Coordinates of C-alpha atoms in Angstrom, one line a residue:
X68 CA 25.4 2.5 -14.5
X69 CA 21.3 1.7 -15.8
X70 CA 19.1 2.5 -13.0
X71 CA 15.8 1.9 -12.8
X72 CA 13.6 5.0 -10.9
X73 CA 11.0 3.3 -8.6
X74 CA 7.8 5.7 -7.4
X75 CA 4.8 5.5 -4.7
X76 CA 3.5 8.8 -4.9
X77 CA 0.8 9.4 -1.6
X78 CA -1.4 12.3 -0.9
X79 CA 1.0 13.6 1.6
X80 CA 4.2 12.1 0.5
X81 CA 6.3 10.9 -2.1
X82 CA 8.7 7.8 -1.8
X83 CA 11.5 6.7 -4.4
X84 CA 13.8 4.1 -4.6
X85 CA 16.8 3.5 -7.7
X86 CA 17.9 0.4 -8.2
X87 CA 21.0 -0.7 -10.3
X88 CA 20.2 -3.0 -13.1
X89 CA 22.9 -5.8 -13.3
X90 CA 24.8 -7.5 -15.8
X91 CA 22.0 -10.7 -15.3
X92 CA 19.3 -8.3 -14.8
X93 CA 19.7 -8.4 -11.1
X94 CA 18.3 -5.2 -8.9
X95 CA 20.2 -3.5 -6.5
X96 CA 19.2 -0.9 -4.4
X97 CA 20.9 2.1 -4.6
X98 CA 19.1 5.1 -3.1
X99 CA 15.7 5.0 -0.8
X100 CA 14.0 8.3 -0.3
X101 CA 11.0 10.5 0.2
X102 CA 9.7 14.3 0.1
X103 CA 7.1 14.0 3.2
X104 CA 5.1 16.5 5.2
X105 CA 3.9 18.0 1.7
X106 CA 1.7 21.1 2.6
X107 CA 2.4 21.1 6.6
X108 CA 5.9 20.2 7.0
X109 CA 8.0 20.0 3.7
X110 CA 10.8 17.4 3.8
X111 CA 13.2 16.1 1.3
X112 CA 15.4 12.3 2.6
X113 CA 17.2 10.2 1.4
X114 CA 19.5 7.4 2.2
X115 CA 21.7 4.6 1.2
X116 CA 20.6 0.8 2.3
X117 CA 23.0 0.9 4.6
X118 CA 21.7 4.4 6.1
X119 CA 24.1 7.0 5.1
X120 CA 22.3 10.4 4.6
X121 CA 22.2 11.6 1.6
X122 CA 20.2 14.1 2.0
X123 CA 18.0 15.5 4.8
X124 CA 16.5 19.1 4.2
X125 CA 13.7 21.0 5.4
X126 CA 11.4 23.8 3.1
X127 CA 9.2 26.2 3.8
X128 CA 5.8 25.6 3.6
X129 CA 4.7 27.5 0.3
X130 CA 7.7 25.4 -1.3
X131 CA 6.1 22.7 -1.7
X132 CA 2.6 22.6 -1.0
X133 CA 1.7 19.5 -3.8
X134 CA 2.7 16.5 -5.1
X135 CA 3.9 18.3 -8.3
X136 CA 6.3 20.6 -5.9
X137 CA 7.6 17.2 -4.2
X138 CA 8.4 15.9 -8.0
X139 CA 9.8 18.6 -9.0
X140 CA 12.0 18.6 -5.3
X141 CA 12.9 15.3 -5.7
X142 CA 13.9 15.0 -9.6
X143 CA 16.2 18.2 -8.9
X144 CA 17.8 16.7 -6.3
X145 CA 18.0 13.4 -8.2
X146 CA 19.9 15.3 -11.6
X147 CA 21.5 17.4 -10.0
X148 CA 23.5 15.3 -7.3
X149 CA 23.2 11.8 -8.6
X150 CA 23.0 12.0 -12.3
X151 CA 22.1 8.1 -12.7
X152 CA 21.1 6.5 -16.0
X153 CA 17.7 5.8 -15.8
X154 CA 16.6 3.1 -18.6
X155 CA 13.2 2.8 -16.9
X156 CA 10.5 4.1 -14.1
X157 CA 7.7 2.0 -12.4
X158 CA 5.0 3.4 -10.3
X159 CA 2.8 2.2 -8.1
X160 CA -1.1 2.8 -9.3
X161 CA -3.7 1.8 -7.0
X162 CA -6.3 1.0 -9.2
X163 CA -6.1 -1.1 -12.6
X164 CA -10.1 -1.2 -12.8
X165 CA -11.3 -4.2 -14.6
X166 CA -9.0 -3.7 -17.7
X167 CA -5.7 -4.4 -16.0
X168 CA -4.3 -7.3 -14.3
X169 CA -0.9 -7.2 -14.5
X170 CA 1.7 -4.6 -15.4
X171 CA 2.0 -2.8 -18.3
X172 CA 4.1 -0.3 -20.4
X173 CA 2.5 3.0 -20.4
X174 CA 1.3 4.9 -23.5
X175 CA -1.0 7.6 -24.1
X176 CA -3.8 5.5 -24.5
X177 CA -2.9 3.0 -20.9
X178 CA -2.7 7.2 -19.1
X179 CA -6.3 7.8 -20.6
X180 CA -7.7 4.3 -19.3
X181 CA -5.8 4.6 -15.7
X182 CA -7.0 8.4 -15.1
X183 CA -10.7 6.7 -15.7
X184 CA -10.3 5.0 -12.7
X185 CA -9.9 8.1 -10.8
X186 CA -14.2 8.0 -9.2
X187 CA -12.8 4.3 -8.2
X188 CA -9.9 5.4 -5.8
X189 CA -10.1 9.0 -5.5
X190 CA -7.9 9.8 -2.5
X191 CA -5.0 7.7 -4.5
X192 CA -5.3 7.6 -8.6
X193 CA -4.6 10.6 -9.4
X194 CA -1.6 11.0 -6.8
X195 CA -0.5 7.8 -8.6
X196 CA -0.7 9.3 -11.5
X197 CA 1.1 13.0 -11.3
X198 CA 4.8 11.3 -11.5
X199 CA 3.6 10.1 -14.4
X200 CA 2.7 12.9 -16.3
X201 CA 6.0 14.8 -15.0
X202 CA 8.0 12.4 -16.1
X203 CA 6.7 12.2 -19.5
X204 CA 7.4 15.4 -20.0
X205 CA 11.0 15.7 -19.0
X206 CA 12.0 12.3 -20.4
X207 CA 9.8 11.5 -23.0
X208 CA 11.9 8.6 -24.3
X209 CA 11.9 7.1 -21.1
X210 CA 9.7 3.8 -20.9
X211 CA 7.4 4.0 -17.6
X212 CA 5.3 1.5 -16.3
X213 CA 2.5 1.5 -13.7
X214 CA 2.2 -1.3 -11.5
X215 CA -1.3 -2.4 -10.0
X216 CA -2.1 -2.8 -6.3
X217 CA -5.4 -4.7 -7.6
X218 CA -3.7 -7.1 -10.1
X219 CA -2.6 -9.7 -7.5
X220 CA -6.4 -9.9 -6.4
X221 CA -7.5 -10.7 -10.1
X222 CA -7.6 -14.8 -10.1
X223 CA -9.7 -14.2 -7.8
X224 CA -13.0 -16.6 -8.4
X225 CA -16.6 -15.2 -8.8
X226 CA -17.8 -16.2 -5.8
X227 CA -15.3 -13.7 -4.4
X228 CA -15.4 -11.0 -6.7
X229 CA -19.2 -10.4 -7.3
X230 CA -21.4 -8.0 -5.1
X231 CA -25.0 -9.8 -5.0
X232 CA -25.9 -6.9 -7.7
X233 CA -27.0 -7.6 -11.2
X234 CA -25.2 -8.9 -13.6
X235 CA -24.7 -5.5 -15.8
X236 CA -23.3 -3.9 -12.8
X237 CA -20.3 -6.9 -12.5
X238 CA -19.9 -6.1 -16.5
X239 CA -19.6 -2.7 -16.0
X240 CA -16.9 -3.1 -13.6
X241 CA -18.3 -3.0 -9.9
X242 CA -16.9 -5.8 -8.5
X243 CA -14.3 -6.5 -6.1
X244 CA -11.0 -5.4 -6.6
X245 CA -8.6 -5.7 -3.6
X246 CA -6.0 -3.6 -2.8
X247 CA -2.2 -3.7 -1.6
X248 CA -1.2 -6.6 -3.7
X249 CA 2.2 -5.3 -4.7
X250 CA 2.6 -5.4 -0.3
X251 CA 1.1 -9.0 -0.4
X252 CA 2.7 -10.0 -3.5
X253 CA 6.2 -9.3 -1.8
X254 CA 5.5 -10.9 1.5
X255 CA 4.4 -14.3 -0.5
X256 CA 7.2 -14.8 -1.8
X257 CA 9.5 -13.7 0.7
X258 CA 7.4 -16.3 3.1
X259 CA 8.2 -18.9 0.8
X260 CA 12.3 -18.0 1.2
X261 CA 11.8 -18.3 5.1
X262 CA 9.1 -20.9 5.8
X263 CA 8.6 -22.7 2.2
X264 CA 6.4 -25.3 4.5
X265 CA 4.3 -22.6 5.7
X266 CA 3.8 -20.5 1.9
X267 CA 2.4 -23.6 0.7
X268 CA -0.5 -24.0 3.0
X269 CA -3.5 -21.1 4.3
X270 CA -2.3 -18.1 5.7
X271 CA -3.5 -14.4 6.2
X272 CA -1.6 -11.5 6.2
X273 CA -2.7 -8.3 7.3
X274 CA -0.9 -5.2 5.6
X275 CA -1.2 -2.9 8.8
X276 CA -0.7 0.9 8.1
X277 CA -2.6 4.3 7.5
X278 CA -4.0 2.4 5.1
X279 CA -5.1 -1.3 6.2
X280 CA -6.0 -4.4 4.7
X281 CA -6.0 -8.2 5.2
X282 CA -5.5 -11.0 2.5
X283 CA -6.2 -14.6 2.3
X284 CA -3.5 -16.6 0.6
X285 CA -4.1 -20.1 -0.6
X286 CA -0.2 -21.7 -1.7
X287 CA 1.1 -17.9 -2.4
X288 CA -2.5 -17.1 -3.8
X289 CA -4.9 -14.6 -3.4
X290 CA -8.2 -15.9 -2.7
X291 CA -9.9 -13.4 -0.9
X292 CA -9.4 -9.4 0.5
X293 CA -10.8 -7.4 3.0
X294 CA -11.1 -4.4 0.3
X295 CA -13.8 -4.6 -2.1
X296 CA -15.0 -2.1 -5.1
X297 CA -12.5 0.7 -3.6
X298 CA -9.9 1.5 -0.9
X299 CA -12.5 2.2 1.8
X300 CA -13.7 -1.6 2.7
X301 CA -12.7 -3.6 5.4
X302 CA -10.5 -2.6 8.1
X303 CA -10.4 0.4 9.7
X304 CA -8.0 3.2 8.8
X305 CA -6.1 6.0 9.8
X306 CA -8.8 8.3 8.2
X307 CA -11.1 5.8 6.3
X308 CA -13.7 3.7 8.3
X309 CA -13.7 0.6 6.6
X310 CA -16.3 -1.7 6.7
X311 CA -20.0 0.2 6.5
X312 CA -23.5 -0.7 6.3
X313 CA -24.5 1.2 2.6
X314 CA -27.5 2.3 4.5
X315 CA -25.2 4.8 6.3
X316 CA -24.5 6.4 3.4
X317 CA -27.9 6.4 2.1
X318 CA -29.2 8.3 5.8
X319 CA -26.6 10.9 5.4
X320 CA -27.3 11.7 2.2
X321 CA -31.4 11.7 2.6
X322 CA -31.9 12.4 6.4
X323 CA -28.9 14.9 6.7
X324 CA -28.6 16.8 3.6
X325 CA -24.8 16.0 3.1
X326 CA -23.5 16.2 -0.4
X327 CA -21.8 13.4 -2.3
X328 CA -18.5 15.6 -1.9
X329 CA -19.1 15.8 1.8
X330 CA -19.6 11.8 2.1
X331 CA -16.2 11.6 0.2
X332 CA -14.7 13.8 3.0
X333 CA -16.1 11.7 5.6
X334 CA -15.3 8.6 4.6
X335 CA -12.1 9.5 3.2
X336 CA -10.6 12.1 5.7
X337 CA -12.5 12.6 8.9
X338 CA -13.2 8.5 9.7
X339 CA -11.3 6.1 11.0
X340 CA -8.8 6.3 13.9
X341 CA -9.1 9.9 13.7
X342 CA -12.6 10.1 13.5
X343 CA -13.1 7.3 16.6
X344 CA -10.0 9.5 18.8
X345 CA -10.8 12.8 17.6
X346 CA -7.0 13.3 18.4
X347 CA -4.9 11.2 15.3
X348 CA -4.7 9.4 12.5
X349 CA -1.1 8.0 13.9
X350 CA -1.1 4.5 15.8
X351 CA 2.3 5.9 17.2
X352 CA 0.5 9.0 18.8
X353 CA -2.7 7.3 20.2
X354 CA -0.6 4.7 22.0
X355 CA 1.1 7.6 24.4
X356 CA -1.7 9.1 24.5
X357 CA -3.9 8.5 27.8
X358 CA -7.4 9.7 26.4
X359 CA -10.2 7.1 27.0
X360 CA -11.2 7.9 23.6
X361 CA -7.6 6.9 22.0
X362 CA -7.6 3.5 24.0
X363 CA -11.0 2.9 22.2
X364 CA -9.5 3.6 19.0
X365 CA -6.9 1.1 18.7
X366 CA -9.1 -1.4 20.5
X367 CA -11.4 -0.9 18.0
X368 CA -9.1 -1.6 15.4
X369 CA -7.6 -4.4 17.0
X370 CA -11.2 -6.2 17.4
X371 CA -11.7 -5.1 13.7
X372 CA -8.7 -7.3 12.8
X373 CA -9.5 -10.4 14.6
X374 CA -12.9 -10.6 13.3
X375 CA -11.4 -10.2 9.7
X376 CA -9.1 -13.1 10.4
X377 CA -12.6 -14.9 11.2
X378 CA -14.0 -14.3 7.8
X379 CA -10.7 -15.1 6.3
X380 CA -10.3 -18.2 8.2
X381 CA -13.5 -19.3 6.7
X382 CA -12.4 -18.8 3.0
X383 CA -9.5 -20.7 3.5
X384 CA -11.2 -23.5 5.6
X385 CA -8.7 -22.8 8.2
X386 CA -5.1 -21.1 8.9
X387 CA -1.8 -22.0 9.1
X388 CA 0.0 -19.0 9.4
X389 CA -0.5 -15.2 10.3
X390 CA 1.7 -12.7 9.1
X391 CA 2.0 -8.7 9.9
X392 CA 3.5 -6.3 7.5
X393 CA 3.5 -2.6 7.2
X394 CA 3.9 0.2 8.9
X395 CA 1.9 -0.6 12.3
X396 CA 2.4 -4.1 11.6
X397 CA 6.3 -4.4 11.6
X398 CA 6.5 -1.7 13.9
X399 CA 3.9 -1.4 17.2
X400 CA 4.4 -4.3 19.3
X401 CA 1.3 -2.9 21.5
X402 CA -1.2 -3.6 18.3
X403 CA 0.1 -6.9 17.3
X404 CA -0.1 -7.8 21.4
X405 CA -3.6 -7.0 21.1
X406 CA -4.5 -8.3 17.8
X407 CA -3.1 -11.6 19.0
X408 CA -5.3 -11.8 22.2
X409 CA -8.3 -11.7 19.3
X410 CA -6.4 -14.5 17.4
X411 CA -6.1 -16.6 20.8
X412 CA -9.3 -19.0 19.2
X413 CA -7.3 -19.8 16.4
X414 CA -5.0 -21.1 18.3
X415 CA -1.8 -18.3 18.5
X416 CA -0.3 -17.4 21.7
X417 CA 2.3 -14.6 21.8
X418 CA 6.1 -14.6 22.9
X419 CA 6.2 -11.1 24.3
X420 CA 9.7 -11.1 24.5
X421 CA 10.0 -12.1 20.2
X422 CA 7.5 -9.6 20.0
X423 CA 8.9 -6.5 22.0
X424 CA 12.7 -7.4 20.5
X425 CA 11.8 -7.4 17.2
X426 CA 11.7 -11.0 16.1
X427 CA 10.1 -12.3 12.9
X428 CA 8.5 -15.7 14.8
X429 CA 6.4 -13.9 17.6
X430 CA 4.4 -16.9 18.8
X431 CA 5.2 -19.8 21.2
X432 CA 6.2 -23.0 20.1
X433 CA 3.4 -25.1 19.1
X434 CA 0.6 -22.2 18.5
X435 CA -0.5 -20.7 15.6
X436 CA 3.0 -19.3 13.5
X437 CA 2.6 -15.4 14.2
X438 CA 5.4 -14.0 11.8
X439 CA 6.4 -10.2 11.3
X440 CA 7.7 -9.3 7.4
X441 CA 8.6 -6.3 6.3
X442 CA 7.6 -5.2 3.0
X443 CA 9.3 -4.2 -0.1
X444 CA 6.3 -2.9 -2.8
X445 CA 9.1 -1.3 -4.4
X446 CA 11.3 -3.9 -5.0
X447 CA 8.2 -5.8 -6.4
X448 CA 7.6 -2.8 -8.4
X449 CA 11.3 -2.5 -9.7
X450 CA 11.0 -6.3 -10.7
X451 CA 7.6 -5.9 -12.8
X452 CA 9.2 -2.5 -14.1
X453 CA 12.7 -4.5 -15.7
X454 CA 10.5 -7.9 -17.1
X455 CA 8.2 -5.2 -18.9
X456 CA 10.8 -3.2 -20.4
X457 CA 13.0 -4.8 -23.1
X458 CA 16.7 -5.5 -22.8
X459 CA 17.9 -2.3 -21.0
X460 CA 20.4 -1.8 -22.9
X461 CA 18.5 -1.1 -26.0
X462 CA 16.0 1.3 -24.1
X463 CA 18.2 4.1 -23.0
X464 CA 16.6 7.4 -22.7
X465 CA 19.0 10.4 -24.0

């Protein structure tokens, strides 16, 4: 059977997914697993779609303590157990810098450009990027292909992508990107399969998770994102503050002494809901938690998210639709209750039943559509992955 081997490498995790190819070039999914807890709490799952365990097994600690540990975990298990025929791989890569719009095949040349990028998403790129290398060197007949969470932010006009810099700084690149548009990519067209009405017109969906973004879509389209130049815009995250006044920066670095390394730990590690609770990262753990200081946090981030919508209500001259996705957003009914008491002005009013019950319509009839869609960045990324690669049958890897 031709498989296609689907990868979202993470700082602290590693996910992978195989899909069958079919005889019309259809995608199945096989397998769904990821190595998690890497350096704390080693784990190595996988399932079926229909939730049969494959495999569920604990390490120690010093087994696998990075990413390269987790590949090598998971591509054992993978050839020893499943022996599929894989014909392809596509990865998730965070940034595609200004050279990349879409996805491509990757060469030597594609790796060179891609690791480049690295000052542009630092806590991601090269994360992104480790499969890549590993899998090059076990199979190097196998064609990969890397997959851009920027690329479905790229029609985006000027007006939308330029910082009010000079022009050699927009040439040079700094501009902005957007991020999880393989997430908003997915939940476009799956909105267009459930409400076709709806896709057509303005709606905003807001990719909710340790990492957090919202998107403007115009008829399926990205028009504008929360996320500028890098990952740290916007929304605040589980360890990343989002949106910042540059000055801040500027004060720590002249006023306190604090090295560009030490910013990059701030912003990227020690901000966010962990920095506002000084208790987690985890949405899950601050809402049974009592602390003053964690009910601050996820008001904070709920206040955060309506004020987004504001800004994105404004690019799209007004809103049809609101959508969660992602981890918090398909999954804490406490958030999207109070992210929809800051959406009350735009006209949604909840159905707390719809919303506790898990329901994908979670508004009351005649107010602003509030919609919950899971996403499926893999799938995307097997789809890009199989119309990249020629027919499969002519690319099998000994």
């Amino acid at each position: 059977m031709d498989t296609i081997l689907i990868v979202n490498a993470g700082s602290s995790s590693l996910k992978f997914q195989v899909f069958a190819v079919g005889a019309e070039r259809d995608l199945k999914c096989l397998v769904k697993g990821q190595v998690d807890g890497i350096g704390t709490r080693p784990r190595l799952r996988a399932v079926t779609p229909d939730r049969t365990v494959l495999v569920d097994r604990s390490y120690q600690q010093q087994e696998v303590q990075y990413l390269p540990d987790a590949i090598h975990v998971a591509g054992t298990w993978l050839e020893e157990t499943q022996r599929f025929n894989f014909v392809a791989a596509g990865h998730r890569v965070v940034h595609g810098g200004p050279g990349y719009s879409g996805p491509v095949l990757i060469s030597d040349g594609v790796l060179a450009r891609l690791e480049s990028y690295t000052p542009l998403a630092p806590l991601h790129q090269q994360n992104n990027l480790a499969p890549i290398r590993a899998l090059r060197a076990l199979r190097p007949g196998l064609p990969q292909v890397a997959c851009f969470d920027t690329a479905f932010h790229r029609a985006h006009g000027e007006l939308a992508d330029r910082y009010a810099l000079p022009e050699e700084l927009y040439q040079h690149g700094i501009r902005r990107y957007g991020f999880h548009g393989l997430s908003y990519e997915y939940v476009a067209e799956r909105l267009r399969q459930i409400a076709p009405k709806l896709a057509k017109g303005r709606v905003i969906v807001a990719h909710l998770g340790s990492g957090a973004s919202m998107c403007a879509l115009a008829n399926g389209r990205s028009v504008e994102s929360t996320m500028g130049f890098t990952a740290l815009d916007g929304l605040p995250m589980g360890t990343r503050p989002g949106q910042i006044d540059p000055g801040v920066v500027l004060h720590l670095v002249g006023q306190r002494g604090m090295t560009a390394a030490q910013v990059e730990d701030l912003l990227y590690h020690r901000s966010g809901l962990k920095g506002l609770s000084g208790i987690s990262n985890d949405v899950r753990e601050l809402e049974t938690n009592a602390s003053p200081n964690a009910t601050f946090a996820l008001d904070y981030f709920a206040y955060r998210v309506g004020l987004h919508a504001g800004m994105l209500a404004a690019a799209l001259g007004g809103i049809d639709a609101f959508v969660f996705t992602a981890g918090i957003g398909e999954n804490s009914a406490g958030m999207r209750a109070r992210i929809a008491e800051r959406l009350a002005w735009l006209g949604a009013e909840l159905d707390p039943t719809a919303n506790v019950t898990g329901k994908s319509i979670i508004s009351r009839n005649g107010g602003l559509p509030l919609y919950v869609i899971p996403t499926n960045e893999e799938l995307m990324i097997a789809r890009h992955t199989l119309a990249c690669v020629p027919e499969h049958s002519s690319t099998r890897a000994a």
